[in-house]
Amino acid sequence: MQGNHSTTRLVNASLVTTAPTRPVTPQGPKSDIICEGWVLKKRRKRMQGFARRYFTLSSSGVLSYSLEPGQPPRDQVLLTQAAISTAPGRKDIHVDSNTATFHIKCLSGGDFEMWMGAFRKILAQEHPKSRRSSLARSAVRGGLQFNRAHVLIEEIGNTIAELDSALAAYTEEETRRRRNSSMRKSESKEHGVLGFLKKGHHHENSHLTPPDAQSPQNSSELLKLISSKMEQLKHQQSALSKTFQSYPTIDTNIPGLSSPLPTTTEEEDEVYTPSTATAGRNRTSLFSNHSGDGSVWFDAPEYDGPEEYVLESTPLEDQDKLYQTDSRMTERTDISEATEAGSTTTGMDTDSESESESEEEVENALAVKPAEVQRRTSLPCGPVGDEGSLFAVLKKNVGKDLSKVALPVTFNEPLTMLQKQAEELEYYDLLSQAVKATDSVERICYVAAFAVSTYANTKHRTGRKGFNPLQAETFEDVRMHFIAEKVCHNPVVLAWHAEGEGWELYATSSGKTKFWGKSMEIIPQGTIHLRLGDEHFEWNRPSSFIRNLMMGTKYLEHCGKMVIKNTTSGDSCSLDFKEGGYWGPANIVQGTVSTRSDGVVANLEGKWDEQMARKVDASHLHVLWRIHPFPKNPHQYYGFTFFGITLNEITPDLEGRLPPTDSRYRPDVRALENGDLDTAESEKQRLEETQRERRNRGEERPPRWFKQVGDEWIYAGGYWEQRQRGWTDVEPLW
């Protein structure tokens, strides 16, 4: 492990999850606490080191800490929705639930064992089910590999025995050498035939020693033998690790070796892999272990629940790769989401009778397992061509609406404006948190955190814009039941709708852009509506500015007021997006929550590109939202998040289900994504000309999925039902 900083990066990269955040409240009675004590906790800010904190673990799985025993907790996580990481030979424990990450150093080895035992007890209670069928399935699929592994383990055992014998012989030879040296000193004092006869007798007897009993003649030969055996052991270890490459969750720790074997597969290096087997890290489920007879118990690959990770030393420059090999995005997870409510997992049973299940039963069990959707973690190609001078293009259009100004394709990014609307909803799980909140103030705090999180995807964006959709073009995302459509061309108006369990989100989106000489202003128009049960929330977005268009490094800044209103109860939240100064901090967001009867009842603070938190008191914060890690070198991917990278991908579950009007089928966007700049430019011009000709003929398509009510467009329904029936009656736009 390359110090604490490396550990922090590795944990943040590989164990990203989206677990529900619970309010920080005082713990229950003393009898509810199953483990407590002092440990060292890494401070929130960088370069501040560790501080002594008092941690408590309740029987419900809530791990919290405070400055002193009996004081209110400063933060907490729910272990059953977190990932726990440890490093062999260290007393470090890393608990990551995305909403809060605790980096802990135990004060002694005994404390480490005590805390890990308590953690395992909590997590074992969460998943007590038998894992017999999982073991049988993996055993059937991996019979040949484990036969080979058995042979390799025997060879390693023989090599270790030979190495032990060589070390014993080396020790004996060194003892004999010292004894002979002492004897030679004594014999050198003797003269005459008697001394000669003694030497001759000793020399003669040395050749009478049986060959099997002879040891190497000198220490150098023994050292060469030991070195060769060590090399042989390394090769055998490498062969054993390759045998297990297709089983990333197998515990390949071999008794007697100081470090676990790597379990990364070539296939896993090519995928993102939320919170997902890694190079330099041996992933071990909490329930994986070695039995006393040398048998290796392991988890089925489909197990998805709270896990324990064993971290190895990893070079700092390689740790950014770990996020890509340990964060698989599935249809039910964003970047790396904790186990969903209602999802099923299979447990492990150490009863060896599980191996007697028939192969037919294993096939049947596999047949009912739904396939997970593997999503990409990189684009086929990075930005191509020179972006050019945006200032040179815009200086002729000072004060004009730039939505009517044609720009070269080099100013675009490979997403349409419809897809960018979906990109803003990456943290839609916060709405589920708001649904679960029992307090109205806490609920609007989560809504405010979600509203701020919609800007997080712009952290590494500069001057590129999305493709303008064609009239009646659509985009869907099944993860949040999202559907968007372009409903008006002049002015450009987009309508979208998303929903989840207990919430519904929709908006009519339009905007204007103006060039003011040194900066460009993006002025959003339209109201965002949110329904949480019987409550209705609405808010508008502040302006965004692209700074330093003439010279310097371009950057994006969001400035202004955002007021979130609960039109049902009268509660409101006022957020102020601060304009950054030359020397002061940037991207600051501050806000207050007010009720109709009590006035200001809560204060919020944070940054739109980092996190948002509710201020509990002068020294306590309750973190509501924290940004997900970006890919390494995000500017090579247009500044996209991992979530944004997936938006233009046609995954296997979407093949044959998308309408021909979906943005993923646009040839100009696809060409730019693949790095074909000439094709992207020509296709963009062709589509724009086709749309103009269709409009001139009066054949422009009307919106199909949204209807206009006053100044807003509302989802009319029917899209997902039509998706089940098919799209045979829909003609493509391109």
XYZ file of C-alpha atoms in Angstrom:
734
model
C 0.000 0.000 0.000
C 1.554 3.316 -1.051
C 0.633 5.215 2.088
C -2.738 6.420 3.224
C -3.294 8.621 0.166
C -3.048 5.607 -2.134
C -5.468 3.699 0.038
C -7.964 6.519 -0.120
C -7.780 6.701 -3.901
C -8.125 2.958 -4.273
C -11.161 2.783 -2.024
C -12.817 5.730 -3.737
C -12.114 4.205 -7.130
C -13.174 0.672 -6.599
C -15.939 0.725 -4.089
C -18.227 3.334 -5.260
C -21.814 2.663 -4.173
C -25.032 4.612 -3.876
C -26.404 3.733 -0.481
C -29.245 5.499 1.267
C -28.187 8.312 3.557
C -29.800 8.352 6.964
C -30.030 11.387 9.233
C -27.409 11.735 11.892
C -29.255 11.184 15.140
C -28.096 10.198 18.592
C -27.620 6.491 19.126
C -30.061 4.344 21.007
C -29.588 2.912 24.475
C -26.254 1.570 25.609
C -27.496 -1.999 25.343
C -27.957 -1.498 21.604
C -24.205 -0.958 21.088
C -22.278 -4.137 20.304
C -18.842 -2.587 19.801
C -17.268 0.766 20.740
C -13.890 2.311 21.303
C -11.245 4.815 20.244
C -9.678 4.651 16.772
C -7.885 7.038 14.444
C -10.055 8.448 11.632
C -8.828 10.260 8.549
C -10.021 13.841 8.498
C -12.411 15.051 5.821
C -9.995 17.454 4.147
C -6.761 16.507 2.450
C -3.376 16.802 4.122
C -4.914 16.946 7.624
C -3.957 13.431 8.652
C -5.813 11.351 11.242
C -7.635 12.338 14.400
C -8.684 10.310 17.463
C -12.425 9.622 17.379
C -14.834 7.495 19.413
C -16.679 4.947 17.234
C -19.786 2.940 18.117
C -21.503 0.094 16.262
C -25.143 -0.669 17.006
C -26.873 -4.015 16.556
C -28.826 -2.531 13.637
C -25.559 -2.091 11.711
C -25.168 1.680 12.127
C -21.506 2.695 12.516
C -21.081 6.244 13.857
C -18.421 8.357 15.506
C -18.220 11.335 17.823
C -15.534 13.509 19.376
C -16.083 12.069 22.847
C -18.141 9.222 24.332
C -21.738 10.305 24.847
C -21.613 13.219 22.420
C -23.923 13.380 19.349
C -22.530 11.477 16.353
C -20.884 13.579 13.649
C -21.585 11.102 10.834
C -22.708 7.527 10.320
C -23.020 4.758 7.736
C -25.157 1.645 7.475
C -22.795 -1.337 7.202
C -25.271 -3.507 5.303
C -25.155 -0.987 2.468
C -21.418 -0.338 2.502
C -18.211 -2.006 1.366
C -15.482 -2.807 3.882
C -11.825 -2.861 2.782
C -8.750 -3.991 4.668
C -5.060 -4.406 3.814
C -3.034 -7.499 4.831
C -0.540 -6.752 7.560
C -2.056 -3.362 8.381
C -4.588 -2.192 10.929
C -6.514 -0.073 8.410
C -10.257 -0.439 7.800
C -12.074 1.473 5.060
C -15.875 1.670 5.174
C -17.397 3.179 2.012
C -21.111 3.796 1.510
C -20.602 6.657 -0.998
C -22.579 9.015 1.196
C -19.768 8.741 3.724
C -16.363 7.067 3.666
C -14.559 6.250 6.906
C -10.794 5.592 6.749
C -9.939 4.068 10.130
C -6.636 3.065 11.782
C -6.996 0.778 14.772
C -4.711 1.436 17.723
C -3.669 -2.222 18.085
C -3.984 -5.590 16.406
C -6.480 -6.637 19.050
C -8.673 -3.641 18.270
C -8.502 -4.483 14.564
C -9.688 -8.045 15.165
C -12.417 -6.814 17.503
C -13.853 -4.350 14.977
C -13.593 -6.715 12.011
C -15.297 -9.447 14.018
C -18.149 -7.079 14.863
C -18.464 -5.984 11.209
C -18.570 -9.580 9.998
C -21.232 -10.401 12.562
C -23.460 -7.581 11.275
C -22.995 -8.459 7.621
C -23.461 -12.173 8.246
C -26.845 -11.418 9.823
C -27.801 -9.478 6.702
C -27.245 -12.441 4.367
C -27.832 -15.696 6.296
C -29.183 -17.667 3.329
C -27.543 -20.815 2.059
C -25.193 -20.530 -0.881
C -25.243 -24.217 -1.741
C -26.475 -23.838 -5.313
C -23.922 -21.101 -6.024
C -21.087 -23.380 -4.975
C -22.433 -26.244 -7.062
C -22.846 -24.095 -10.165
C -19.313 -22.761 -9.948
C -17.959 -26.244 -9.281
C -19.646 -27.663 -12.394
C -18.371 -24.847 -14.585
C -14.865 -24.967 -13.174
C -14.180 -28.681 -12.763
C -11.233 -28.740 -15.150
C -9.713 -25.609 -13.678
C -9.859 -26.978 -10.146
C -8.346 -30.313 -11.238
C -5.456 -28.345 -12.663
C -5.341 -26.229 -9.505
C -5.106 -29.368 -7.349
C -2.034 -30.490 -9.294
C -0.438 -27.060 -9.014
C -1.072 -26.903 -5.281
C 0.640 -30.291 -4.862
C 3.593 -29.043 -6.926
C 3.819 -25.911 -4.799
C 3.776 -28.089 -1.685
C 6.632 -30.201 -3.040
C 8.603 -27.097 -3.970
C 8.111 -25.647 -0.499
C 9.297 -28.937 1.022
C 12.413 -28.920 -1.205
C 13.025 -25.288 -0.312
C 12.727 -26.152 3.371
C 15.218 -28.997 2.963
C 17.642 -26.716 1.129
C 17.406 -24.131 3.894
C 18.031 -26.840 6.509
C 21.026 -28.109 4.534
C 22.340 -24.558 4.230
C 22.070 -24.119 7.987
C 23.800 -27.461 8.587
C 26.552 -26.612 6.106
C 27.169 -23.272 7.772
C 27.396 -25.015 11.184
C 29.799 -27.628 9.760
C 31.906 -24.928 8.114
C 32.306 -23.061 11.372
C 33.156 -26.302 13.221
C 35.734 -27.315 10.587
C 37.264 -23.870 10.710
C 37.708 -24.265 14.444
C 39.181 -27.773 13.987
C 41.631 -26.549 11.328
C 42.904 -23.918 13.689
C 43.508 -26.616 16.316
C 45.107 -29.038 13.852
C 47.441 -26.390 12.482
C 49.271 -26.548 15.809
C 50.026 -30.260 15.356
C 53.054 -31.470 13.314
C 54.392 -34.732 11.979
C 52.887 -37.926 10.679
C 50.099 -38.095 13.286
C 48.549 -34.871 12.074
C 48.889 -35.971 8.443
C 47.228 -39.331 9.178
C 44.319 -37.581 10.926
C 43.798 -35.337 7.909
C 44.060 -38.248 5.496
C 41.661 -40.333 7.570
C 39.134 -37.500 7.678
C 39.403 -36.951 3.915
C 39.003 -40.653 3.186
C 35.924 -40.977 5.387
C 34.267 -38.053 3.652
C 34.211 -40.058 0.418
C 32.684 -43.036 2.169
C 29.503 -41.069 2.979
C 26.507 -42.488 1.097
C 25.462 -40.292 -1.888
C 21.953 -39.727 -0.537
C 23.344 -38.365 2.692
C 25.722 -35.906 1.033
C 24.852 -32.225 1.070
C 26.125 -29.612 -1.379
C 29.856 -29.007 -0.904
C 29.630 -25.249 -0.218
C 27.271 -22.437 0.654
C 27.239 -20.919 -2.835
C 25.753 -24.089 -4.356
C 23.089 -24.167 -1.658
C 22.210 -20.513 -2.314
C 21.871 -21.281 -6.037
C 19.558 -24.182 -5.205
C 17.418 -22.001 -2.937
C 17.233 -19.305 -5.619
C 16.129 -21.809 -8.280
C 13.428 -23.180 -5.994
C 12.135 -19.671 -5.327
C 11.901 -19.025 -9.089
C 10.108 -22.343 -9.527
C 7.661 -21.381 -6.786
C 6.946 -18.043 -8.490
C 6.179 -19.766 -11.798
C 3.868 -22.231 -10.091
C 2.106 -19.391 -8.302
C 1.618 -17.564 -11.626
C 0.200 -20.714 -13.250
C -2.195 -21.177 -10.345
C -3.454 -17.599 -10.623
C -4.102 -18.064 -14.364
C -6.149 -21.152 -13.568
C -8.495 -18.993 -11.500
C -8.686 -16.072 -13.938
C -12.296 -16.783 -14.893
C -13.358 -16.826 -11.245
C -12.822 -13.284 -9.870
C -14.513 -13.999 -6.555
C -12.447 -17.080 -5.647
C -10.281 -16.644 -2.602
C -6.841 -17.715 -3.844
C -4.910 -17.040 -0.649
C -2.508 -19.963 -0.142
C -1.330 -20.726 3.407
C 2.350 -19.996 3.687
C 2.443 -17.220 1.068
C 2.653 -13.645 2.261
C 0.317 -12.120 -0.335
C -2.832 -13.258 -2.111
C -2.797 -14.173 -5.769
C -4.264 -11.779 -8.355
C -7.601 -12.759 -9.815
C -8.026 -10.242 -12.618
C -9.256 -11.529 -15.957
C -8.542 -10.042 -19.361
C -12.245 -9.584 -19.891
C -12.600 -7.561 -16.703
C -9.801 -5.188 -17.730
C -11.944 -4.111 -20.683
C -15.023 -3.089 -18.721
C -15.747 -0.381 -16.203
C -15.998 -2.536 -13.535
C -19.521 0.436 -10.058
C -18.251 -0.571 -7.561
C -16.131 -3.595 -9.828
C -12.001 -8.158 -10.004
C -9.126 -5.737 -10.092
C -5.423 -5.692 -10.938
C -3.420 -5.381 -7.778
C -6.438 -6.221 -5.597
C -7.779 -9.574 -4.478
C -11.542 -9.368 -4.078
C -12.862 -11.651 -1.397
C -16.452 -11.857 -0.278
C -17.121 -11.619 3.420
C -18.165 -15.264 3.438
C -15.158 -16.581 1.448
C -12.655 -18.554 3.505
C -10.280 -21.524 3.623
C -11.413 -24.517 5.590
C -9.001 -26.351 7.801
C -8.505 -29.206 5.329
C -7.277 -26.878 2.584
C -10.558 -26.684 0.685
C -11.311 -23.344 -0.940
C -14.805 -21.959 -0.444
C -15.874 -19.162 -2.769
C -18.837 -17.005 -3.707
C -20.888 -17.227 -6.845
C -20.052 -14.387 -9.298
C -23.633 -13.122 -9.216
C -23.594 -12.346 -5.484
C -24.445 -8.678 -4.973
C -24.470 -7.489 -1.391
C -22.293 -6.056 1.349
C -18.753 -7.275 0.830
C -15.336 -7.284 2.429
C -12.360 -6.406 0.230
C -8.707 -7.282 0.798
C -6.419 -4.647 -0.710
C -2.870 -5.216 -1.903
C -0.112 -2.676 -2.400
C -0.793 -0.867 -5.652
C 1.392 1.733 -7.408
C -0.178 5.151 -7.254
C -0.202 5.548 -11.018
C -2.115 2.291 -11.469
C -4.902 3.035 -9.022
C -7.013 5.051 -11.450
C -7.339 1.846 -13.478
C -8.919 0.093 -10.540
C -12.125 2.066 -10.845
C -12.519 0.728 -14.359
C -12.001 -2.832 -13.192
C -14.246 -2.665 -10.172
C -17.357 -0.624 -11.045
C -19.663 -2.597 -13.315
C -22.762 -0.608 -14.206
C -25.867 -2.743 -14.548
C -29.403 -1.885 -15.519
C -30.351 -1.468 -11.891
C -27.221 0.441 -10.824
C -25.796 3.810 -11.852
C -22.122 3.698 -11.172
C -22.016 1.283 -8.421
C -25.152 0.873 -6.477
C -25.709 -1.053 -3.263
C -28.147 -3.942 -3.183
C -31.655 -2.857 -4.171
C -34.555 -3.461 -1.814
C -36.195 -6.687 -2.777
C -33.233 -8.076 -4.683
C -32.277 -11.658 -3.939
C -28.867 -13.084 -3.190
C -27.579 -16.576 -2.735
C -25.719 -17.530 0.395
C -22.878 -19.951 0.906
C -23.275 -23.184 2.794
C -20.136 -24.914 4.022
C -21.956 -28.244 3.910
C -20.004 -30.314 1.372
C -23.218 -32.069 0.302
C -23.858 -29.061 -1.934
C -21.384 -30.524 -4.415
C -23.722 -33.449 -4.998
C -26.289 -31.351 -6.879
C -26.854 -32.619 -10.376
C -25.678 -30.666 -13.402
C -29.290 -30.430 -14.541
C -30.221 -28.564 -11.338
C -27.309 -26.198 -11.921
C -28.460 -25.466 -15.475
C -31.992 -24.793 -14.247
C -30.697 -22.425 -11.592
C -28.643 -20.547 -14.158
C -31.608 -20.325 -16.526
C -33.650 -18.226 -14.109
C -30.801 -15.840 -13.308
C -31.483 -12.532 -15.133
C -28.549 -11.317 -17.204
C -26.886 -8.159 -16.011
C -26.214 -5.382 -18.490
C -22.516 -4.616 -18.809
C -22.015 -0.974 -19.738
C -18.934 0.544 -21.292
C -16.523 2.777 -19.402
C -14.829 4.584 -22.252
C -15.676 6.048 -25.631
C -14.422 4.507 -28.887
C -12.424 7.671 -29.568
C -11.531 10.895 -27.816
C -12.012 14.400 -29.236
C -10.664 14.706 -32.786
C -9.687 17.793 -34.712
C -9.072 21.258 -33.385
C -12.011 22.668 -31.492
C -11.182 26.000 -33.054
C -11.744 29.437 -31.646
C -15.234 29.850 -30.276
C -14.464 33.529 -29.896
C -13.754 33.858 -33.625
C -17.133 32.304 -34.453
C -19.125 34.276 -31.894
C -17.630 37.755 -32.177
C -19.864 38.390 -35.185
C -22.945 37.513 -33.125
C -22.615 39.636 -29.996
C -25.959 39.777 -28.173
C -27.641 37.311 -30.540
C -29.438 34.071 -29.683
C -26.805 31.473 -30.506
C -29.364 28.676 -30.878
C -29.870 30.079 -34.389
C -26.151 30.209 -35.218
C -24.726 27.216 -37.100
C -21.478 25.924 -35.587
C -18.972 23.386 -37.032
C -19.209 19.838 -35.739
C -15.879 20.313 -33.942
C -17.790 22.398 -31.390
C -20.072 19.447 -30.595
C -19.762 16.550 -28.180
C -21.161 13.090 -29.091
C -24.471 13.541 -27.265
C -27.703 15.225 -28.283
C -29.466 17.785 -26.113
C -32.026 15.087 -25.259
C -29.280 12.838 -23.938
C -27.816 15.722 -21.954
C -31.171 16.114 -20.206
C -30.900 12.481 -19.064
C -27.281 13.034 -18.031
C -28.414 15.588 -15.460
C -30.458 12.920 -13.660
C -27.469 10.710 -12.800
C -28.173 11.026 -9.070
C -31.868 10.167 -9.303
C -31.404 7.849 -6.294
C -31.555 11.001 -4.144
C -35.241 11.214 -5.009
C -35.711 7.750 -3.544
C -34.055 9.049 -0.382
C -36.501 11.937 -0.339
C -39.420 9.513 -0.645
C -38.190 7.564 2.386
C -37.674 10.666 4.524
C -40.311 10.969 7.242
C -39.569 14.617 8.030
C -40.653 17.343 5.583
C -37.498 19.388 6.189
C -35.257 16.405 5.518
C -37.286 15.671 2.388
C -36.790 19.098 0.847
C -33.081 18.927 1.767
C -32.741 15.807 -0.383
C -34.655 17.504 -3.183
C -32.255 20.448 -2.966
C -29.256 18.101 -3.047
C -30.661 16.489 -6.182
C -31.223 19.875 -7.819
C -27.577 20.812 -7.162
C -26.306 17.412 -8.360
C -27.715 18.050 -11.843
C -24.747 20.372 -12.427
C -22.079 17.861 -11.341
C -21.646 16.439 -14.860
C -20.337 19.833 -16.060
C -17.285 19.771 -13.793
C -14.879 19.070 -16.675
C -16.939 20.590 -19.504
C -15.828 23.717 -21.344
C -17.134 24.968 -24.685
C -18.587 21.995 -26.550
C -22.342 21.697 -26.973
C -24.721 18.825 -27.646
C -26.249 18.166 -31.061
C -29.547 19.932 -31.649
C -32.238 17.206 -31.942
C -34.486 16.898 -34.966
C -38.201 17.499 -34.607
C -39.877 14.423 -32.950
C -36.479 12.897 -32.111
C -36.612 10.882 -28.865
C -34.342 9.375 -26.241
C -35.057 6.836 -23.523
C -33.177 5.494 -20.505
C -34.706 2.545 -18.699
C -32.693 3.111 -15.511
C -34.952 5.952 -14.418
C -37.821 5.314 -16.863
C -36.747 8.421 -18.751
C -38.306 9.540 -22.049
C -37.536 12.824 -23.837
C -38.727 14.296 -27.120
C -38.142 17.449 -29.107
C -41.586 19.050 -29.306
C -40.864 22.384 -31.013
C -38.197 23.530 -33.449
C -38.434 27.331 -33.325
C -37.820 28.080 -30.549
C -36.170 24.789 -29.609
C -38.232 23.141 -26.861
C -37.544 19.755 -25.286
C -39.917 17.857 -23.016
C -38.925 14.971 -20.761
C -40.383 12.730 -18.088
C -38.817 10.318 -15.566
C -40.210 8.269 -12.732
C -39.284 5.873 -9.992
C -40.851 4.270 -6.963
C -42.771 7.027 -5.225
C -41.530 9.924 -7.409
C -42.232 11.530 -10.768
C -40.043 14.181 -12.402
C -40.819 16.156 -15.553
C -39.965 19.430 -17.265
C -40.261 21.523 -20.392
C -36.748 22.646 -21.249
C -35.628 25.465 -23.493
C -33.099 28.212 -23.275
C -31.169 31.021 -24.811
C -27.481 31.639 -25.242
C -25.864 35.049 -25.582
C -22.314 36.133 -26.238
C -21.125 39.099 -24.187
C -17.581 39.500 -25.471
C -15.468 37.635 -22.916
C -18.044 35.076 -21.823
C -21.110 33.277 -23.096
C -24.266 33.041 -21.006
C -26.599 30.058 -21.118
C -30.041 31.032 -19.836
C -32.246 28.004 -18.969
C -35.981 28.460 -19.375
C -38.757 26.232 -18.123
C -39.821 24.885 -14.750
C -38.836 21.517 -13.306
C -41.638 19.662 -11.518
C -41.294 16.867 -8.968
C -44.022 14.825 -7.330
C -43.215 12.925 -4.148
C -46.338 11.116 -3.106
C -48.964 13.825 -2.524
C -46.422 16.663 -2.455
C -45.460 18.789 -5.438
C -42.136 20.635 -5.813
C -40.999 23.000 -8.543
C -37.914 25.099 -9.294
C -36.082 27.004 -12.020
C -32.389 26.863 -12.855
C -29.902 29.756 -12.695
C -27.740 30.898 -15.615
C -24.463 29.261 -16.604
C -21.437 31.059 -18.035
C -18.528 29.892 -20.180
C -15.648 32.107 -19.059
C -12.349 33.115 -20.713
C -13.480 32.836 -24.310
C -10.854 35.294 -25.536
C -7.801 33.982 -23.681
C -6.873 31.748 -20.793
C -8.367 28.427 -19.786
C -12.080 28.175 -20.464
C -14.267 27.012 -17.616
C -17.944 26.717 -16.782
C -19.565 28.543 -13.889
C -23.151 28.471 -12.600
C -24.336 31.651 -10.886
C -27.608 32.879 -9.479
C -30.540 31.936 -7.284
C -32.524 28.703 -7.305
C -35.710 28.562 -5.245
C -37.338 25.175 -4.650
C -40.952 25.467 -3.599
C -43.167 22.853 -2.032
C -46.461 24.101 -3.452
C -48.368 21.673 -1.226
C -47.039 22.669 2.211
C -45.540 26.071 1.523
C -41.999 25.018 2.518
C -39.173 26.363 0.392
C -35.437 26.099 -0.084
C -33.414 29.010 -1.436
C -30.032 28.103 -2.954
C -27.408 30.660 -3.920
C -24.836 29.604 -6.538
C -21.950 31.936 -5.722
C -19.820 33.563 -8.373
C -16.185 32.641 -7.849
C -13.687 35.382 -7.094
C -10.111 35.626 -8.297
C -8.646 34.413 -5.004
C -11.609 32.916 -3.152
C -13.135 29.419 -3.434
C -15.151 28.492 -6.515
C -18.423 26.672 -7.158
C -19.828 27.402 -3.702
C -23.534 26.747 -3.070
C -25.266 27.931 0.092
C -28.909 27.691 1.018
C -31.603 27.835 3.653
C -34.778 25.831 4.200
C -37.830 27.718 5.431
C -41.277 26.629 6.536
C -44.420 28.706 6.495
C -44.755 28.624 10.287
C -41.183 28.567 11.665
C -39.109 30.498 9.152
C -35.543 29.244 8.552
C -35.179 25.717 9.961
C -32.091 24.349 8.163
C -28.933 25.528 6.442
C -27.243 23.856 3.474
C -23.720 24.292 2.161
C -21.390 22.667 -0.319
C -20.143 22.826 -3.905
C -21.991 21.785 -7.044
C -18.910 19.831 -8.190
C -18.225 18.077 -4.859
C -21.032 17.563 -2.353
C -23.959 19.091 -0.479
C -24.521 18.824 3.253
C -26.982 19.984 5.868
C -25.487 21.921 8.737
C -26.471 20.237 11.999
C -24.618 22.629 14.323
C -21.400 24.645 14.387
C -19.192 21.558 13.996
C -21.487 18.876 12.551
C -22.562 18.291 8.953
C -24.942 15.714 7.521
C -23.731 14.897 3.988
C -26.693 14.546 1.623
C -24.883 13.972 -1.657
C -21.335 13.401 -2.854
C -20.132 13.358 -6.454
C -19.079 10.112 -8.140
C -15.460 9.787 -9.332
C -14.777 10.759 -12.946
C -12.820 8.616 -15.412
C -9.079 9.078 -15.497
C -8.170 11.962 -17.838
C -11.814 13.023 -18.341
C -10.882 15.528 -21.052
C -10.049 12.562 -23.278
C -13.766 11.690 -23.044
C -15.188 15.201 -23.579
C -15.377 15.599 -19.792
C -18.076 12.912 -19.516
C -18.863 11.070 -16.304
C -19.019 7.272 -16.342
C -22.781 7.681 -16.499
C -22.534 10.051 -19.462
C -20.282 7.627 -21.347
C -23.105 5.063 -21.362
C -25.834 7.321 -22.749
C -25.097 6.785 -26.466
C -24.383 3.079 -26.077
C -26.760 0.462 -27.493
C -26.524 -2.337 -24.954
C -27.855 -5.856 -25.701
C -31.046 -5.192 -23.720
C -31.825 -2.245 -26.042
C -31.224 -3.970 -29.369
C -34.504 -4.251 -31.254
C -36.396 -2.296 -28.593
C -35.495 1.287 -29.425
C -37.701 3.325 -31.763
C -36.042 4.479 -35.021
C -36.340 8.051 -33.711
C -33.948 7.423 -30.791
C -30.849 9.645 -30.603
C -28.573 6.606 -30.462
C -29.284 6.003 -34.152
C -28.161 9.463 -35.320
C -25.342 8.907 -37.842
C -23.592 12.236 -37.188
C -23.390 11.670 -33.433
C -22.170 8.103 -33.947
C -19.526 9.229 -36.447
C -18.185 11.873 -34.061
C -18.097 9.317 -31.236
C -16.030 7.024 -33.482
C -13.641 9.844 -34.426
C -14.783 10.175 -38.062
C -14.917 13.959 -38.283
C -15.604 14.217 -42.031
C -18.557 11.830 -41.888
C -19.927 13.587 -38.812
C -19.811 16.981 -40.562
C -21.406 15.727 -43.779
C -24.132 13.792 -41.953
C -24.909 16.774 -39.737
C -25.390 18.999 -42.784
C -27.465 16.342 -44.533
C -29.832 15.915 -41.569
C -30.270 19.661 -41.172
C -31.052 20.047 -44.869
C -33.493 17.119 -44.789
C -35.301 18.686 -41.851
C -35.571 22.048 -43.669
C -37.000 20.351 -46.757
C -39.505 18.420 -44.631
C -40.592 21.631 -42.930
C -40.954 23.472 -46.259
C -43.211 20.681 -47.543
C -45.345 20.890 -44.420
C -44.419 17.311 -43.459
C -42.763 18.030 -40.152
C -43.730 15.433 -37.574
C -45.805 16.492 -34.610
C -44.809 15.387 -31.065
C -46.137 11.942 -30.243
C -45.460 11.391 -26.553
C -46.087 14.847 -25.079
C -49.059 17.189 -25.235
C -49.096 20.932 -24.649
C -50.948 22.244 -21.597
C -50.669 26.019 -21.424
C -46.984 26.936 -21.750
C -45.755 23.495 -20.762
C -45.576 20.083 -22.393
C -46.803 17.135 -20.317
C -46.128 13.445 -20.902
C -49.185 11.961 -22.596
C -48.294 8.350 -21.771
C -48.135 5.281 -23.940
C -44.420 5.172 -24.787
C -43.466 2.176 -22.663
C -46.618 0.289 -23.700
C -45.766 0.893 -27.369
C -42.216 -0.248 -26.670
C -43.578 -3.627 -25.655
C -45.620 -3.886 -28.872
C -42.811 -2.771 -31.188
C -42.086 0.150 -33.501
C -43.239 -1.134 -36.882
C -45.419 1.965 -37.474
C -42.632 4.502 -36.807
C -40.448 5.741 -39.653
C -36.848 6.813 -39.009
C -35.876 10.467 -39.113
C -32.569 9.896 -40.851
